[in-house]
XYZ file of C-alpha atoms in Angstrom:
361
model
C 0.000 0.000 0.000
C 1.056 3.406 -0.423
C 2.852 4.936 2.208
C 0.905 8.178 1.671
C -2.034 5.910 2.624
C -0.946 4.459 5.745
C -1.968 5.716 8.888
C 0.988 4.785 10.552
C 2.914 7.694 8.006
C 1.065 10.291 10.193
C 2.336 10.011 13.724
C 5.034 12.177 14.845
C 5.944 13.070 18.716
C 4.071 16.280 20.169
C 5.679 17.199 23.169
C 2.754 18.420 25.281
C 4.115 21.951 26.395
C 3.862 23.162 23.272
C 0.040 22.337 22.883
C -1.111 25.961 23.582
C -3.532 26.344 26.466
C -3.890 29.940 25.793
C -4.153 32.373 22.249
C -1.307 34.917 22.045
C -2.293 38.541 22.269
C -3.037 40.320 19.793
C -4.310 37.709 17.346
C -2.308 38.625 14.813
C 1.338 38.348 16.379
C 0.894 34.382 16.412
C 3.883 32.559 14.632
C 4.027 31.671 11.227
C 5.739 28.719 9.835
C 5.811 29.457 5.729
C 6.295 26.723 3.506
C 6.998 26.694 -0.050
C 5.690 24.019 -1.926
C 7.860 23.606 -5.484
C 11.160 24.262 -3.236
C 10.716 22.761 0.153
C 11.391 26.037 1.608
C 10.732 27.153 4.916
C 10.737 30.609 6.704
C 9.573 31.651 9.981
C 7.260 34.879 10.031
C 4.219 35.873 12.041
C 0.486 36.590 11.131
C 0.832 39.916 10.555
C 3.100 39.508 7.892
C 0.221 38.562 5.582
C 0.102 41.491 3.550
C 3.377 41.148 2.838
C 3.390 37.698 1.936
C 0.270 37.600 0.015
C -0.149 39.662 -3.577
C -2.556 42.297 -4.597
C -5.956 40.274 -6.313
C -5.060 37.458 -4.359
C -8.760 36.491 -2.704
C -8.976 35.452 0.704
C -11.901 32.957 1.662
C -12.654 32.284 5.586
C -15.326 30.567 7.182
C -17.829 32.569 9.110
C -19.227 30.096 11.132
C -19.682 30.639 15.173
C -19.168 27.989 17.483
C -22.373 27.250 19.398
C -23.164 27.367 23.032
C -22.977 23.558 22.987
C -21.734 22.881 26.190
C -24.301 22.115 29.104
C -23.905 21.217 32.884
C -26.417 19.505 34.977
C -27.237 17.092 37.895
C -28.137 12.937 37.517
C -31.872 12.846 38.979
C -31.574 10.860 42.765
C -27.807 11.306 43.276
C -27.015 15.251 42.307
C -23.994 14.140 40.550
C -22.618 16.562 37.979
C -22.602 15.846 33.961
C -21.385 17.829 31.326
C -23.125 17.644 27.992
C -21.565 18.951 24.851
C -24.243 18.625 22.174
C -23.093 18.259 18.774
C -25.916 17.807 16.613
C -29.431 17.252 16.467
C -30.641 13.183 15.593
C -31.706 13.280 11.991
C -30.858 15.190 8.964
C -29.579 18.839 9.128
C -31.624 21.980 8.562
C -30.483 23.081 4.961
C -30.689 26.879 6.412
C -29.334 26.737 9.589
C -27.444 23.695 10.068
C -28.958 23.463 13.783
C -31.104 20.578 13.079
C -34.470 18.913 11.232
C -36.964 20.527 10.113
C -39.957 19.374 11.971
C -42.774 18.489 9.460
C -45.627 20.960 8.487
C -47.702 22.314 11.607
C -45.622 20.163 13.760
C -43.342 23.017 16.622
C -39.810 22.553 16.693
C -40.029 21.817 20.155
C -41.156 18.748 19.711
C -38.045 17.500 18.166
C -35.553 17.331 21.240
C -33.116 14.922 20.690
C -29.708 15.139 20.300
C -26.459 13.699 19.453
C -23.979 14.703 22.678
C -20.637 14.202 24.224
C -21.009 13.266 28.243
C -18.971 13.783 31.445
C -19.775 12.280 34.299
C -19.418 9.189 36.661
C -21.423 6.350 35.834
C -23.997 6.828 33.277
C -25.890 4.405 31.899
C -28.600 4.532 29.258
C -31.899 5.289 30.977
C -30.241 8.029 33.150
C -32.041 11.190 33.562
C -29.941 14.588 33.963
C -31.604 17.982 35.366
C -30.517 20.643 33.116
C -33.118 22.772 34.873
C -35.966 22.500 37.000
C -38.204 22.668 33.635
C -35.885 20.538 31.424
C -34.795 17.197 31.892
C -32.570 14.846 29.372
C -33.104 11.240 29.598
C -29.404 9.300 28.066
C -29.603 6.800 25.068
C -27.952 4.431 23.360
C -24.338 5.095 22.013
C -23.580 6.743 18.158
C -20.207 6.794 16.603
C -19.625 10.472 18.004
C -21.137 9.727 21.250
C -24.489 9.234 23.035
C -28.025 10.009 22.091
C -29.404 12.356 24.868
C -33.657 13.081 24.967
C -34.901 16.069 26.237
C -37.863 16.667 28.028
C -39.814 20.238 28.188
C -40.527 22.621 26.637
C -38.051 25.029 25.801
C -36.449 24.612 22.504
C -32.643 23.392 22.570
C -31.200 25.917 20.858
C -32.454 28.834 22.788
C -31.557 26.851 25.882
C -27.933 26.768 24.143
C -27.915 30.546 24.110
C -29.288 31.078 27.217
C -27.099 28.623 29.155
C -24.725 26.937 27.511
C -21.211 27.543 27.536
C -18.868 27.514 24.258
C -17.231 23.562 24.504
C -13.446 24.461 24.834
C -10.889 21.203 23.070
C -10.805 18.506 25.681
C -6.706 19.194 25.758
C -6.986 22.491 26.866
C -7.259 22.229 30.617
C -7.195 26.021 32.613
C -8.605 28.463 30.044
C -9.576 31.757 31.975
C -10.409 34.027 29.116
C -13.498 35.304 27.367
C -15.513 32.571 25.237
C -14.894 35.394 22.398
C -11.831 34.737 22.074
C -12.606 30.922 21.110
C -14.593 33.215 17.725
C -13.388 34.720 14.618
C -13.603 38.111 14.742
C -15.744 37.683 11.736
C -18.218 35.237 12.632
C -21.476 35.957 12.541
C -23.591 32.309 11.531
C -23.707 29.940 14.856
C -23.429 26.574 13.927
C -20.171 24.660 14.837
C -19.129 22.119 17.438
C -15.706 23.916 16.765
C -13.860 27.191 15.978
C -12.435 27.079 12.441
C -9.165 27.792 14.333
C -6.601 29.086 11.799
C -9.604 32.704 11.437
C -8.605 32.916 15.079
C -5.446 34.817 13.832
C -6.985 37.611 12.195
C -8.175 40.980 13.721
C -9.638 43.783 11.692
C -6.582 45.817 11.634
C -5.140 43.040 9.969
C -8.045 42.746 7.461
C -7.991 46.499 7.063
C -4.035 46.089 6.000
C -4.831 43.191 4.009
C -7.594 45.129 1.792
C -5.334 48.247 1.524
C -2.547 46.193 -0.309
C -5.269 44.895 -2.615
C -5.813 41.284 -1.369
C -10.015 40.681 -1.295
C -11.931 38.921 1.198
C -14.685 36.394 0.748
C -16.686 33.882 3.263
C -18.092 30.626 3.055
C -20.122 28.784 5.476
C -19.334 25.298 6.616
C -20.373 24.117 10.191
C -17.608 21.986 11.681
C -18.641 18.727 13.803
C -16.514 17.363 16.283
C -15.841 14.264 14.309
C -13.629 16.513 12.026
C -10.837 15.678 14.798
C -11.288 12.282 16.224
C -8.149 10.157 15.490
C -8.302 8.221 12.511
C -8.660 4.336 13.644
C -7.970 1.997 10.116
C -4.396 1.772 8.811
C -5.607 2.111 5.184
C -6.517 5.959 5.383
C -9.807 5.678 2.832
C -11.423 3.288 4.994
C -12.186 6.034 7.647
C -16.056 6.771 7.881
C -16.588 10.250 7.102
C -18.856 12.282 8.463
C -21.434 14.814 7.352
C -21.802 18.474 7.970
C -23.114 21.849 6.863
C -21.950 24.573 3.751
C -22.690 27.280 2.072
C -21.109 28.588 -0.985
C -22.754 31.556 -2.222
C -23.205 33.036 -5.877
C -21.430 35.803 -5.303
C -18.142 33.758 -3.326
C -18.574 31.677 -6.805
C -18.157 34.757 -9.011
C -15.511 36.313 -6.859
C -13.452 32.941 -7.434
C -14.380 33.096 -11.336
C -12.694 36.742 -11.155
C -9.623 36.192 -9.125
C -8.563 32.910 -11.190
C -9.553 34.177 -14.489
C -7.070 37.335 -13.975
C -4.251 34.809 -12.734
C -4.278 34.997 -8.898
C -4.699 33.280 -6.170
C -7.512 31.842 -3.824
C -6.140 31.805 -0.303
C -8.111 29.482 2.001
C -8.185 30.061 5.845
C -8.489 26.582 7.259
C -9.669 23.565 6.430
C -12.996 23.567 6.455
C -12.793 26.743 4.283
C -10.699 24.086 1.870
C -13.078 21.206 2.059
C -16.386 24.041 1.374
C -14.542 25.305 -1.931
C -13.405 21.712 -2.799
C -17.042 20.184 -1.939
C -18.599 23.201 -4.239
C -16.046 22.171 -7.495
C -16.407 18.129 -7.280
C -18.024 18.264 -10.767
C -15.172 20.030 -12.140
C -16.412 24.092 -12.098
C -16.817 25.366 -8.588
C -20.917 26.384 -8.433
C -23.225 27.554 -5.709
C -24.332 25.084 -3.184
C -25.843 25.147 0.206
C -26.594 21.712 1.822
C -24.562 18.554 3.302
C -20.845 18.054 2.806
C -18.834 14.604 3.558
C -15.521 15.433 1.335
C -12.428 13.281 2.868
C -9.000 14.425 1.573
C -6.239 12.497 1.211
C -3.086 12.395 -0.774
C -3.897 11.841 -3.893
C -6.601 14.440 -4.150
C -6.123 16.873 -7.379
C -7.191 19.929 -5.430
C -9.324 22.253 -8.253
C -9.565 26.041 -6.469
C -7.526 25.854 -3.280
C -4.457 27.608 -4.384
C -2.362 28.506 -0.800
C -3.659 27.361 2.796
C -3.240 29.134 6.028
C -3.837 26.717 9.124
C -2.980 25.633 12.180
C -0.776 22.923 13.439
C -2.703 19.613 13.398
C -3.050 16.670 15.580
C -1.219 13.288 14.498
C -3.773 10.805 12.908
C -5.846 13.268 11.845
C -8.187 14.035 8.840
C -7.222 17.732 9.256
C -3.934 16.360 8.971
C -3.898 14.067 5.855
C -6.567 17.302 4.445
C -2.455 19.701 4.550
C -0.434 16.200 3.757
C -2.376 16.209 0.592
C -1.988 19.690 -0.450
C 1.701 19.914 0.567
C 3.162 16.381 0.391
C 3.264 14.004 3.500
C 7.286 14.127 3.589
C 7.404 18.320 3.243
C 4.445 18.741 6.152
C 5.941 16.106 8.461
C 9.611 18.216 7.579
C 7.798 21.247 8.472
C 6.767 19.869 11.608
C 9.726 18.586 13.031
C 11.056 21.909 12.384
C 8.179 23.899 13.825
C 8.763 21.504 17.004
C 12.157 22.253 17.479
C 11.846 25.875 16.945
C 9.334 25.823 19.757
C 6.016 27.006 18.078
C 2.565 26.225 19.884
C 0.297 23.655 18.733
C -3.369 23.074 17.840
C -6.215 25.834 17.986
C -4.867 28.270 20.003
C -1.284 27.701 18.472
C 0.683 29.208 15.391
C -0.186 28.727 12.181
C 1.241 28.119 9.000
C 0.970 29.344 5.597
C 1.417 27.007 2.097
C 2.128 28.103 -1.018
């Protein structure tokens, strides 16, 4: 099998101090790690160096989705002990507007539809449990789902104004004494809640850096994909492809579409932030020509993958055994991003989402 393939290609040794348990301040003075694809070459910059590094028509394209309010804490029924629910997504198919859930049939309230697909913490729980969220709403715990247990809830408030009223925004299970702001888990540029996630390499970017980036001539687009938590569990098969994928939400609008059209038709560059900003363009152009779509996306990228609009990547440092990481092994080359990484290890950068970043060419 192809080495490219094998899972076993994608472990390397993270030495857990540098796995950031803080963001740097300001955003933009993060660490970047620049890689040149045709030459192997590597320089060391920061964030704010963007404008500089990027060239006037280039055309950014971010993701402008907010992480939601997933996380919930309350009490098993009889004992008082405390659970921790991170919801991740409604049971069913996804809301093709909002990505929060199904769309309850004619006449029938939204209400009614109260279960979800959730992450637990606690000690002891079995299916049949019942957690107090609040004195009005109660979740009863179901049977297990790849991701992680089906939860019921009982009452009648609807989940995801519960969410906003008091839920908390689900922090990575690796970062352990966070003090700060939920805001500073957002983009500054957010603005369409629906992730189990931050699309962490927008975390960078302030608006005085947007603001410098426009003023040198370099455009700005958004798309909308809603991350699920799955997008990071460790990969489990040794042949890469046999990895279930999973399913979430995008949005790629007419006018991101014709802003693409523009910027590649005069001979420059479409600059991804992230991932998931990759996988939305890449979903959009699977028939060949990148068109508007709005709905369900399941793209897995591995080497091998003839990327069609994704011309340079910014993004953050990865996790070993990854999707997110095979997703930069197959733009870059498994040998140059495992390079890169040995070399952004020994020059001490931080790691993960509120870690440097790095920028591909």
């Amino acid at each position: 099998m192809n080495q490219d393939l094998q899972l076993s290609s994608y472990d390397y040794a993270l030495p857990e101090e540098l796995i950031a348990q803080d963001p740097i301040e300001p955003r933009d003075s993060a660490r970047l790690l620049v890689l040149d694809r045709a030459s192997a070459a590597l320089s060391h910059q920061h964030v704010r160096d963007l404008p500089t590094l990027l060239a006037p028509g280039d055309l950014i394209i971010a993701n402008r989705s907010r992480v939601l309010r997933s996380r919930l804490v309350g009490k098993k029924e009889n004992t008082g002990g405390r659970v921790e629910l991170t919801l991740i997504r409604p049971a069913g198919d996804q809301d093709e507007r909002s990505g929060l859930g199904s769309q309850p049939p004619k006449g029938e309230p939204r209400k009614g539809r109260q279960t979800w697909e959730a992450l637990l913490h606690g000690h002891r729980l079995r299916t049949g449990q019942r957690v107090e969220i609040t004195p009005e709403v109660t979740a009863t715990i179901g049977e297990a789902t790849p991701a992680g247990r089906l939860v019921q809830f009982l009452g009648e408030e609807d989940i995801p104004a519960l969410m906003d009223r008091l839920g908390q925004v689900p922090l990575p299970p690796y970062i352990r004494d966070y003090h700060r702001g939920a805001e500073r888990y957002q983009t500054v540029y957010g603005d369409v809640v629906g992730s189990a996630a931050a699309p962490t390499a927008g975390l960078h970017f302030t608006y005085l850096l947007m603001d410098a980036l426009q003023r040198v001539g370099v455009h700005w687009a958004h798309v909308i994909l809603h991350i699920g938590l799955d997008t990071f569990r460790p990969i489990q098969e040794e042949d890469v492809r046999n990895h279930p994928i999973h399913t979430e939400w995008v949005e790629v609008s007419p006018e991101v579409v014709q802003a693409v059209r523009q910027t590649k038709g005069a001979g420059h560059r479409v600059v991804a932030v992230g991932t998931s900003s990759v996988r939305a363009l890449e979903f959009a152009a699977r028939s060949g020509e990148l068109e508007p779509y709005c709905g369900p996306v399941d793209l897995y990228i591995v080497p091998g993958y003839h990327f069609r609009i994704v011309d340079v990547m910014l993004t953050n440092f990865h996790m070993p055994r990854t999707t997110v990481l095979l997703l930069v092994a197959a733009f870059a080359g498994r040998e140059r991003i495992l390079t890169a990484y040995q070399e952004a290890i020994a020059e001490r950068y931080r790691f993960l989402s509120f870690g440097d970043a790095m920028l591909i060419f």
